Short mmCIF file of C-alpha atoms and ligand atoms in Angstrom, two decimals:
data_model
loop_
_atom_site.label_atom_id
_atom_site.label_comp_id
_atom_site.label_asym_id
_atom_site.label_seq_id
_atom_site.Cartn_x
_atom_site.Cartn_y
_atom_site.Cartn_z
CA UNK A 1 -5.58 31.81 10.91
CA UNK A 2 -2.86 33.37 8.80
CA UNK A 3 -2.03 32.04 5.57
CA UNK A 4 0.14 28.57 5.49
CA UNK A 5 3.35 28.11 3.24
CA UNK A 6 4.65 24.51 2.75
CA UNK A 7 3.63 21.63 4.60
CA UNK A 8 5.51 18.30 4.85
CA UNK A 9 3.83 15.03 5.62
CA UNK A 10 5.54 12.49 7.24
CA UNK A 11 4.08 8.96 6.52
CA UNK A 12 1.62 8.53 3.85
CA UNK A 13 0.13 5.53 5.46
CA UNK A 14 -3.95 4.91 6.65
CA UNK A 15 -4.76 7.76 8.53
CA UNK A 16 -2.97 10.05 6.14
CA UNK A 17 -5.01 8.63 3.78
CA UNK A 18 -8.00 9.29 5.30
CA UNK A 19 -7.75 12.06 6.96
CA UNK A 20 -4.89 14.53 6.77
CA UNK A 21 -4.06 14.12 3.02
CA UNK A 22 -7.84 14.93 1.97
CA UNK A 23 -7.61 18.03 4.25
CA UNK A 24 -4.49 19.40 3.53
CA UNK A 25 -5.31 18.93 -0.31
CA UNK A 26 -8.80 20.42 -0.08
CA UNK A 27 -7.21 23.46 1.66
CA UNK A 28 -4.59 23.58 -0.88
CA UNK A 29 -7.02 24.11 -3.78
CA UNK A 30 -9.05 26.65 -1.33
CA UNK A 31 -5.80 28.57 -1.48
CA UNK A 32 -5.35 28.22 2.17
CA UNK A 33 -1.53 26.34 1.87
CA UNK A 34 1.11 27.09 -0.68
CA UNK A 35 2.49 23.93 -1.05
CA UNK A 36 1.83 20.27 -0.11
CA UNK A 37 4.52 17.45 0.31
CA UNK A 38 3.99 13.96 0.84
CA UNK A 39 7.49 12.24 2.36
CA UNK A 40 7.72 8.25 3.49
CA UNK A 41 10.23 5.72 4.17
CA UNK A 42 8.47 3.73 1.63
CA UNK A 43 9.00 5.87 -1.58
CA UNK A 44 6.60 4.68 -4.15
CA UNK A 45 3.83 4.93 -1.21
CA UNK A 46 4.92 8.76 -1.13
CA UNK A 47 4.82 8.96 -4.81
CA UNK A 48 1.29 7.33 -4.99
CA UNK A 49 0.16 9.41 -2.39
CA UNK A 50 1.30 12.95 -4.02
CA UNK A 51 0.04 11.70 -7.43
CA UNK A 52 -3.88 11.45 -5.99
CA UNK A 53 -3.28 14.20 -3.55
CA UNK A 54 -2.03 16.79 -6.06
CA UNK A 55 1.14 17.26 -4.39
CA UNK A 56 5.19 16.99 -4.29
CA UNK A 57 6.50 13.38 -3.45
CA UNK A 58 9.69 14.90 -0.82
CA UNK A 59 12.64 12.37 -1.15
CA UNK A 60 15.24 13.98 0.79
CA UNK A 61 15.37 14.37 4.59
CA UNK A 62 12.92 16.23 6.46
CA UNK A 63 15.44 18.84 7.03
CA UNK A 64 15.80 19.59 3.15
CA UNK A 65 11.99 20.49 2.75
CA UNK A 66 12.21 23.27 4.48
CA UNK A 67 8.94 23.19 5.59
CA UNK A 68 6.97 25.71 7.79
CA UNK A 69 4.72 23.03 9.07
CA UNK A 70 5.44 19.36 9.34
CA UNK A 71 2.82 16.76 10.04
CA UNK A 72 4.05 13.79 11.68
CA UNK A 73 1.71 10.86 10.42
CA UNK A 74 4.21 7.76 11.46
CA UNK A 75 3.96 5.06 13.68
CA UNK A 76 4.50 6.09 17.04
CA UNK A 77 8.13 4.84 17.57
CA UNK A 78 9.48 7.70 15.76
CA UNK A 79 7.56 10.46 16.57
CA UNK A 80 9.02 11.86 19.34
CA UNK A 81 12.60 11.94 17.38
CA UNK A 82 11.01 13.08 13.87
CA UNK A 83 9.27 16.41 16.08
CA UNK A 84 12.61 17.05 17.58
CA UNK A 85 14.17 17.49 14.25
CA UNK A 86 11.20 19.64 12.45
CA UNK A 87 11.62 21.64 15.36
CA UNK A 88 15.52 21.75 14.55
CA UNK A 89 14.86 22.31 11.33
CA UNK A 90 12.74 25.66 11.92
CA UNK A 91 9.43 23.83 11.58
CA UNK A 92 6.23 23.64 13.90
CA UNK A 93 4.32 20.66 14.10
CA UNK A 94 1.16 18.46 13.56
CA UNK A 95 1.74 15.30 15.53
CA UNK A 96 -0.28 12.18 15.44
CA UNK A 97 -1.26 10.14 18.68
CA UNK A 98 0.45 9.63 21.03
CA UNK A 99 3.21 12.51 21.19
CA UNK A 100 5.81 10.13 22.43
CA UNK A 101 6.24 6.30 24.03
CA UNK A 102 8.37 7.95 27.15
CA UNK A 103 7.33 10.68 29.78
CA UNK A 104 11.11 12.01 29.06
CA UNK A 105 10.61 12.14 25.21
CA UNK A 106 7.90 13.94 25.44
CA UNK A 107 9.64 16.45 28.23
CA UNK A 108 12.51 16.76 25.57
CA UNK A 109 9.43 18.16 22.85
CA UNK A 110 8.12 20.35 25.01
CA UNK A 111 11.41 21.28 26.48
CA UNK A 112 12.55 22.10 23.08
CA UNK A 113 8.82 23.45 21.81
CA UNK A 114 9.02 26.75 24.39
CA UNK A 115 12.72 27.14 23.93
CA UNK A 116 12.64 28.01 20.30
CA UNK A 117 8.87 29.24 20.52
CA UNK A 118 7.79 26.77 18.09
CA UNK A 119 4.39 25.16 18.32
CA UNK A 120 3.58 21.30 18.73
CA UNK A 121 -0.01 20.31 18.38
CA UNK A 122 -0.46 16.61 19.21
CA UNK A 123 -3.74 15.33 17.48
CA UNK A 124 -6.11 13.64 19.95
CA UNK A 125 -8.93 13.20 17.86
CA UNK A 126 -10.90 12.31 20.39
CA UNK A 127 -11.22 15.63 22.52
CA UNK A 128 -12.45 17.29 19.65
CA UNK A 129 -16.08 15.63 19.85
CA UNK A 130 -18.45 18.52 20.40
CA UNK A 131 -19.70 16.25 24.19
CA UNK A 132 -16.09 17.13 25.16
CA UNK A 133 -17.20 20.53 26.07
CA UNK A 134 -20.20 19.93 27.35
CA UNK A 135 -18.79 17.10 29.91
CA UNK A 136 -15.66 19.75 31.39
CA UNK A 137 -18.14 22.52 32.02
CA UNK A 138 -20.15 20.10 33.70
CA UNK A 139 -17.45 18.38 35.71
CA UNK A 140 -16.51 21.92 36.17
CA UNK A 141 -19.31 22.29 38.27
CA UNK A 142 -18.48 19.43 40.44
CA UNK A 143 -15.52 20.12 42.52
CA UNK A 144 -12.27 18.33 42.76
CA UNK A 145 -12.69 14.85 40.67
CA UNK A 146 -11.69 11.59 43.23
CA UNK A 147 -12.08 9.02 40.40
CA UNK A 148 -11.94 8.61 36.59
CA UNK A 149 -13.14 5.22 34.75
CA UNK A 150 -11.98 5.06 30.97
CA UNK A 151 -12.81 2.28 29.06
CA UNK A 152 -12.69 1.85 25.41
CA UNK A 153 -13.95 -1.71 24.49
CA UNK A 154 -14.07 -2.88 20.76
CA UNK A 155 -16.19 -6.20 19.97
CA UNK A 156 -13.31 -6.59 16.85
CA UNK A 157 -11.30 -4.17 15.86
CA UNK A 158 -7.14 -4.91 15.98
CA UNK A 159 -5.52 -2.04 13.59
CA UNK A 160 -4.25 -3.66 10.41
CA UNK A 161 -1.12 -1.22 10.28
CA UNK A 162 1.56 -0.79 11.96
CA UNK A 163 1.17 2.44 12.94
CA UNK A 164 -1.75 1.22 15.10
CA UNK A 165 -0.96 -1.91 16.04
CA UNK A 166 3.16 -2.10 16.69
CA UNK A 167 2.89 -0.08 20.16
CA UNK A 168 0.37 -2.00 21.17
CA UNK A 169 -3.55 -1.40 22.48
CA UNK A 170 -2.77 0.75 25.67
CA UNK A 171 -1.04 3.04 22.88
CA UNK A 172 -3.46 2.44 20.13
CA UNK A 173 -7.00 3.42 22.21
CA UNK A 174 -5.44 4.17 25.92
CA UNK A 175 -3.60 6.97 24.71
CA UNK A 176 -7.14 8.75 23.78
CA UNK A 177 -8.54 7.22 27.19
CA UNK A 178 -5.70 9.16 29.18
CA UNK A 179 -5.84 12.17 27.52
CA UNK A 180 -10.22 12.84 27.70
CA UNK A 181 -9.15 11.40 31.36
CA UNK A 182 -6.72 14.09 31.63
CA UNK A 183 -8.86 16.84 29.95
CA UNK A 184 -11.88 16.32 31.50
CA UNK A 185 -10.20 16.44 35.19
CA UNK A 186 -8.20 19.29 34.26
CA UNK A 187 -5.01 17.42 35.48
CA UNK A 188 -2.31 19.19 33.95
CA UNK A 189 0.56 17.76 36.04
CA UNK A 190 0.67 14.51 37.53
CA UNK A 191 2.70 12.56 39.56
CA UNK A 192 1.90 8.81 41.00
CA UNK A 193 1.92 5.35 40.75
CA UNK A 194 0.59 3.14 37.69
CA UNK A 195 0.40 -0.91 37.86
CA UNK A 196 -1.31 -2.88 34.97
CA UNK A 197 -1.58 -6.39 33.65
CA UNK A 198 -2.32 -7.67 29.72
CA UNK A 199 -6.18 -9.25 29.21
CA UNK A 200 -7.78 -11.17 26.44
CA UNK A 201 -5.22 -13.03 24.36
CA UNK A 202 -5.23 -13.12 20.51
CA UNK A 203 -7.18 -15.32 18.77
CA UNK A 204 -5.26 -15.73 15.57
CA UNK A 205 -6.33 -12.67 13.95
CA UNK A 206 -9.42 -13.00 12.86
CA UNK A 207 -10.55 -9.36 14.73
CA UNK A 208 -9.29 -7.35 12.11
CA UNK A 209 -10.53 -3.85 11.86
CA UNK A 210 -13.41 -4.15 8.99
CA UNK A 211 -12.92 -0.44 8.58
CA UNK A 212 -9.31 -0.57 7.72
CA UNK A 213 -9.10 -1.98 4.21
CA UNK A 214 -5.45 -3.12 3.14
CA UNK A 215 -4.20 -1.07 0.17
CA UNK A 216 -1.19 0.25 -1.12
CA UNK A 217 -2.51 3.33 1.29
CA UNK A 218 -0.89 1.27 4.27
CA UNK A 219 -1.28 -2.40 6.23
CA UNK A 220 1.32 -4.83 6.49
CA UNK A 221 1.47 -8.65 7.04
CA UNK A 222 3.53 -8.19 10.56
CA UNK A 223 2.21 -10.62 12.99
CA UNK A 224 -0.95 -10.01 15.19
CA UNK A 225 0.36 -8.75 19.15
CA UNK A 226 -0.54 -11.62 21.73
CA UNK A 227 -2.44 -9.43 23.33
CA UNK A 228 -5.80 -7.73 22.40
CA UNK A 229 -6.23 -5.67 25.74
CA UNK A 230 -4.76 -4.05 28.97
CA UNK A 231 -6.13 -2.67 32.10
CA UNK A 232 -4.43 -0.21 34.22
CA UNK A 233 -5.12 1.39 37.38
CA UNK A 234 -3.04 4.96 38.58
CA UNK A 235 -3.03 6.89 41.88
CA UNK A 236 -3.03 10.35 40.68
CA UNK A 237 -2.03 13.53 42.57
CA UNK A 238 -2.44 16.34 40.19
CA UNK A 239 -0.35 18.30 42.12
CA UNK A 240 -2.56 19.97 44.65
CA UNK A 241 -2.07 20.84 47.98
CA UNK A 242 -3.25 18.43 50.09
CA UNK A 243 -6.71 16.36 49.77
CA UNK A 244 -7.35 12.59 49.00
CA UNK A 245 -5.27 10.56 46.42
CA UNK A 246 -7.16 10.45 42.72
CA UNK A 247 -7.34 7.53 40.94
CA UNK A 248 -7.57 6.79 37.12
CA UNK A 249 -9.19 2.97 36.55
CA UNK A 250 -8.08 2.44 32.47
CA UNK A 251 -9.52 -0.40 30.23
CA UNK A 252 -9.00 -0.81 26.10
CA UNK A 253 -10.01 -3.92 24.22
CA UNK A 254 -9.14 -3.86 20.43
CA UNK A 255 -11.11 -7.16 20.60
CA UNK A 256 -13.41 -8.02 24.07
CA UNK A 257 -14.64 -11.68 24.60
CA UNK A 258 -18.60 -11.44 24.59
CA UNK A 259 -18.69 -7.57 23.53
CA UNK A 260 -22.28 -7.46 21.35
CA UNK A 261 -20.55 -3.99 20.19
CA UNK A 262 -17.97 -1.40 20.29
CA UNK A 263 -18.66 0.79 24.08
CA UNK A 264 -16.32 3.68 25.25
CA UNK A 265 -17.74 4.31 28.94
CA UNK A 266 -16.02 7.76 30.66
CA UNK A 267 -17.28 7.86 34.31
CA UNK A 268 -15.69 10.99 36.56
CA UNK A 269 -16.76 11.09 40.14
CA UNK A 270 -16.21 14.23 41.79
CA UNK A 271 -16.67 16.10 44.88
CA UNK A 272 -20.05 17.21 44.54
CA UNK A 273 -21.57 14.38 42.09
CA UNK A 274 -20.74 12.62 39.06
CA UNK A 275 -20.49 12.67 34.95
CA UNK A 276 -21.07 9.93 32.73
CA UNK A 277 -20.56 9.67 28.70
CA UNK A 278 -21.77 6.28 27.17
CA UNK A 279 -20.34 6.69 22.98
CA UNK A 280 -18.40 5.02 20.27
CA UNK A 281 -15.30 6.32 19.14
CA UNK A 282 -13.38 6.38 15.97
CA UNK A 283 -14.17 5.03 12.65
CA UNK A 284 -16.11 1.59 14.11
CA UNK A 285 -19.35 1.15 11.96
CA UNK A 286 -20.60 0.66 15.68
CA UNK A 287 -21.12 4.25 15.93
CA UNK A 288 -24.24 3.68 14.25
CA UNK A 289 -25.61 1.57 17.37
CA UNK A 290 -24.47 3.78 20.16
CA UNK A 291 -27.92 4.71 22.50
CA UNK A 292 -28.63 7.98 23.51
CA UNK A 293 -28.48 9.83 25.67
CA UNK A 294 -24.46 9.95 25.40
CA UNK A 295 -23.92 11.70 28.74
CA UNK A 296 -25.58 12.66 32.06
CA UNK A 297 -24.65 14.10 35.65
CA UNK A 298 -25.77 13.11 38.28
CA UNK A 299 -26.03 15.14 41.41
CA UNK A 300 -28.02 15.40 44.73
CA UNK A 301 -28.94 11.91 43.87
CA UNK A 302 -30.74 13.47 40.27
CA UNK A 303 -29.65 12.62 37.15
CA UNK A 304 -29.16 15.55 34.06
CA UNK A 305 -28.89 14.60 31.07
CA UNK A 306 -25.91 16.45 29.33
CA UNK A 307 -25.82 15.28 25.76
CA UNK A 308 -28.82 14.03 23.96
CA UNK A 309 -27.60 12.71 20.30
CA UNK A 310 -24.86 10.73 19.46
CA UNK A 311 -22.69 12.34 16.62
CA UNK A 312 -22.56 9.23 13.86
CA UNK A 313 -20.09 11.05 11.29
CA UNK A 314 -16.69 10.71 12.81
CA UNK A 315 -15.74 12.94 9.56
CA UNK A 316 -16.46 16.30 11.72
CA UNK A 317 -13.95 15.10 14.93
CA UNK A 318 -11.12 14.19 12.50
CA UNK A 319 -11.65 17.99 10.31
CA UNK A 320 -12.12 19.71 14.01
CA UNK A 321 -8.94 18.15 15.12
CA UNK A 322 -6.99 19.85 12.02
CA UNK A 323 -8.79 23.04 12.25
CA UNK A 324 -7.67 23.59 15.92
CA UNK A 325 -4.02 22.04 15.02
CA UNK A 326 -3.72 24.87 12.46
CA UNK A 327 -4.73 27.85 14.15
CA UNK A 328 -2.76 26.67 17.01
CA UNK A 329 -0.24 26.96 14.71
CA UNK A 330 -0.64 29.81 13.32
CA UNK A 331 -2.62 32.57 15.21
CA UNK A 332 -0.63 34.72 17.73
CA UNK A 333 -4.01 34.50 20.16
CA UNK A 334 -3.57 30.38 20.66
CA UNK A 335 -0.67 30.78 21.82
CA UNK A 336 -1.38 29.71 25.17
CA UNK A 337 -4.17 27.06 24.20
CA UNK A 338 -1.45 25.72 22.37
CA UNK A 339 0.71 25.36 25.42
CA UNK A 340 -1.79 23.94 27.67
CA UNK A 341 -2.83 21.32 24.75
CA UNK A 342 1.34 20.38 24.88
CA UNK A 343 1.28 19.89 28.22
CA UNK A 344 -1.60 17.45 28.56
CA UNK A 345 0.08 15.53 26.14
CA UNK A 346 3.49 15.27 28.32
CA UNK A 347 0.81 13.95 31.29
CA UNK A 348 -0.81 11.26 29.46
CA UNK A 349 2.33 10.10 27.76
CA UNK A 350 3.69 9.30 31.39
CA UNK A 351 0.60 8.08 32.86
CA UNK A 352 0.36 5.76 29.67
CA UNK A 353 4.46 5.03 29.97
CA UNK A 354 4.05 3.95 33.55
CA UNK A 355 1.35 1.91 32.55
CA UNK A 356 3.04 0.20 29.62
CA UNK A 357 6.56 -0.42 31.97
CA UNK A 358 3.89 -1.82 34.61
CA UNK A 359 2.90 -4.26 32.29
CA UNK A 360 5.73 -6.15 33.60
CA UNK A 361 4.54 -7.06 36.71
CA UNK A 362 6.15 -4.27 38.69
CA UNK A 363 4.20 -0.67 39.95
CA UNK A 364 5.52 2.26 38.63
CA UNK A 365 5.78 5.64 39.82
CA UNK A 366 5.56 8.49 37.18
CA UNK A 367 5.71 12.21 37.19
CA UNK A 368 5.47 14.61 34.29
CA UNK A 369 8.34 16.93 34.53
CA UNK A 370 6.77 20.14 32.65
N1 NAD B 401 -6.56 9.54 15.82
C1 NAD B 401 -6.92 8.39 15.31
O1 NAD B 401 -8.06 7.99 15.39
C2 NAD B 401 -5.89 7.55 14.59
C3 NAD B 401 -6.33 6.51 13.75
C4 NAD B 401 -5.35 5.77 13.09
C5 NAD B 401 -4.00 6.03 13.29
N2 NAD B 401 -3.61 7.04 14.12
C6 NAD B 401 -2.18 7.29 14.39
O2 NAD B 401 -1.54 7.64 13.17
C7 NAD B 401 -0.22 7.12 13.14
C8 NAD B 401 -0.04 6.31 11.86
O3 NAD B 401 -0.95 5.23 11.85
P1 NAD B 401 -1.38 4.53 10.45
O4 NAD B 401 -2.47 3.58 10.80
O5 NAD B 401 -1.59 5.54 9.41
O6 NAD B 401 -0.04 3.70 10.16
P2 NAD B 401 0.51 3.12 8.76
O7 NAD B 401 1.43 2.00 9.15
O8 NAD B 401 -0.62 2.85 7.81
O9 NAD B 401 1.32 4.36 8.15
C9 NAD B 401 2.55 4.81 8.64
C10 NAD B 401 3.40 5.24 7.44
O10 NAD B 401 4.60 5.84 7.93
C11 NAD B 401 5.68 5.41 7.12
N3 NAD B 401 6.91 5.62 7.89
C12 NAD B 401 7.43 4.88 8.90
N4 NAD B 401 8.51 5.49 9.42
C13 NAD B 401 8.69 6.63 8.73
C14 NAD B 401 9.65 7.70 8.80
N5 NAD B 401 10.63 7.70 9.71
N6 NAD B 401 9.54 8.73 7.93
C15 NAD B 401 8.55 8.75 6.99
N7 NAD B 401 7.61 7.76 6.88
C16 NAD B 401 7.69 6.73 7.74
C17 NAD B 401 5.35 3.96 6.80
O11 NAD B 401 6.05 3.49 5.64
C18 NAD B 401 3.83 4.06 6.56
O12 NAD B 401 3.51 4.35 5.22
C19 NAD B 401 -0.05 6.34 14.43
O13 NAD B 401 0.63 7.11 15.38
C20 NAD B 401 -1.46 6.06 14.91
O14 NAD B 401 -1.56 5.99 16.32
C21 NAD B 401 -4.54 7.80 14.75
#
C-alpha cells in the first residue's frame, strides 16, 4: 500500500464510531494517512467525533475537502449519490453496505468508477471472515452451484439507527446474505426473477439491538419498521450458456419468533456435492454461543469438515475489511480485485432491489447491467 493523503468521512454515526474512526485514527498516528476529516449533516456530531478522533471536523461540501479518499459511512439512501460526487470530485471511495438501493444506481457507480479509473470499494464486512476462503475453494471443487440457502436469523436484534434500520432488514442483513451468496457461487452477473413477502411483525420495539448503545455517537427515536423480517426466493442465471436455472432461497430476521439465539445458516448445493457454514455474524454477543464445527462439505454421501473454530472477535472482520478497502485503493496490483469486488456489489444490489420491489406482491425480473 502506498502512503494515504487526506481522508474524508462521511457520517460520524455508530459504525463510524466503532469501526472506521478507530482505524483511520490509529493509522493516522502510525503515520500511514496525512490527514483525517470527520464531515456530517449533524454538525456538532462531526465536531464530537473529530475532537475524540484527533481529527478536522469538515463543514463545507464534500467537494471542498478535497479529499483523496472518501469514506461513505451514511445511511444507505444517500450513498449511491454521495460516491457519485467523490468520484466527481477526484476522490476514490470507501463505501458502507449496501453500495446502492437500485440495480441502476449502482450501474451509474460503476459506470462512472472505470470511466475516470477511480476505485470504489464497497465494505461487506462479512466476506472478510477468514471461513470465506475456505468455503469458495471448497465450492470450487464442486462444480456449477444449483442452489444457495442464506439465512441470517437474529433472536433480537432491530438496529437502533437509522442507518441500519430506515432501509429496512432485507437491506440491513440481506445485503451481506446476497453478497457471501454471490461470492461464494462466483456469480458475477445475474439476470432473473426475484418474488418475496414481509414475515414476523414488530412487536413494539422491545428487540432492540443490546449491542448498539444510544449515544451522541448515533441512534434516533424514529419509529420501529412494521416489519422485523423478509424472505425472498430468486431464479438465477449467472449468465452461462445453457444448464438448469439456479436458485437463491434468502431469509433475515432482525428479531425471529422462538429463535433461542442469533443463527446465520449458508447452504450451497452444487453439482458434485454440497457446502455448509453454521456461524454468527456481526457484533451479536451470540457469537459467543455459535457450535463448531462452522462449516463442512459434503460429498459422495461423506461429510468434511471445512472449518473447525468459530472466530468470536468480530474486531479482526471489521480491521480486514479496511485493510483490503485500502490497498484496493491504493496499490496498482488490486486493480483488478478491485473491479471484480465492484461488480459483485452491482449483482447483489439488483438481486436485493428485485427483492425489495417484490415485496409488493408482484415478481420481479432483474439483471445487472455491468
Ligand atoms: N457492516 C456492518 O456490519 C455494518 C454495521 C452497522 C452499520 N453498517 C452500515 O453503515 C451505514 C451507517 O449505519 P450507522 O448505524 O452508523 O447509522 P447512523 O444513523 O448511526 O449514522 C449515520 C450518520 O450519517 C449522518 N448523515 C446522514 N446523511 C448524511 C449526509 N448526506 N452527509 C453526511 N452525514 C450524513 C447522520 O447524521 C448520522 O450521524 C449504513 O449503511 C449501515 O448499513 C454496516
Amino acid at each position: 500500500m502506498t502512503g494515504i493523503g487526506r481522508v474524508l468521512v462521511a457520517g460520524a454515526g455508530w459504525i463510524a464510531h466503532r469501526v472506521h474512526l478507530p482505524y483511520l485514527a490509529r493509522l493516522r498516528q502510525a503515520g500511514g494517512l496525512g490527514e483525517l476529516l470527520i464531515a456530517d449533516t449533524d454538525t456538532a456530531r462531526a465536531e464530537a467525533a473529530a475532537r475524540e478522533f484527533g481529527a478536522r471536523m469538515h463543514a463545507g461540501s464534500l467537494e471542498e475537502a478535497a479529499a483523496g479518499i472518501v469514506l461513505v459511512a451514511t445511511p444507505p439512501s444517500s450513498h449511491a449519490a454521495l460516491v457519485l460526487r467523490a468520484l466527481k470530485a477526484g476522490a476514490q471511495v470507501v463505501v458502507e453496505k449496501p453500495l446502492a438501493l437500485t440495480a441502476a444506481d449502482a450501474a451509474a457507480v460503476w459506470r462512472n468508477s472505470v470511466e475516470s479509473g477511480l476505485r470504489v470499494y464497497p465494505l461487506y464486512t462479512s466476506r472478510h471472515r477468514p471461513e470465506v476462503a475456505v468455503l469458495r475453494d471448497a465450492v470450487a471443487e464442486l462444480g456449477d452451484v444449483r442452489q444457495v440457502r442464506a439465512a441470517w436469523m437474529r433472536r433480537s436484534g432491530v438496529p437502533v439507527t437509522d442507518g441500519g434500520r430506515a432501509a429496512g432488514v432485507l437491506w440491513d442483513l440481506g445485503s451481506h446474505l446476497a453478497d457471501l451468496a454471490v461470492h461464494l457461487a462466483g456469480w458475477s452477473a445475474v439476470t432473473g426473477t426475484a418474488t418475496a413477502r414481509h414475515q414476523h411483525p414488530s412487536t413494539g420495539g422491545q428487540d432492540a439491538a443490546a449491542w448498539q448503545t444510544v449515544t451522541a455517537a448515533g441512534g434516533t427515536a424514529s419509529a420501529l419498521p412494521c416489519w422485523h423480517g423478509v424472505s425472498a426466493a430468486a431464479t438465477v442465471d449467472p449468465s452461462f450458456p445453457a444448464g438448469p436455472v439456479r436458485q437463491l432461497r434468502l431469509e433475515a430476521s432482525w428479531a425471529a419468533p422462538g429463535a433461542a439465539r442469533d443463527e446465520v445458516r449458508i447452504d450451497l448445493e452444487a453439482e458434485k456435492g454440497s457446502v455448509h457454514w453454521r456461524t454468527v455474524l456481526g457484533w451479536s454477543p451470540d457469537r459467543a454461543l455459535a457450535p463448531a464445527p462452522a462449516a463442512w462439505a459434503v460429498r459422495d454421501g461423506e461429510r468434511h469438515v471445512l472449518v473447525d473454530a468459530q472466530p468470536r472477535d468480530a474486531r479482526h472482520e471489521y480491521a480486514g475489511q479496511l485493510d483490503a478497502a485500502l490497498a484496493a485503493l491504493t496499490t496498482p496490483d488490486c486493480r483488478a480485485e478491485a473491479v471484480r469486488h465492484l461488480r459483485a456489489a452491482c449483482a447483489s444490489t439488483a438481486l436485493l432491489h428485485a427483492m425489495d420491489s417484490a415485496l409488493s406482491g408482484i415478481a420481479q425480473p432483474f439483471t445487472t447491467a455491468v
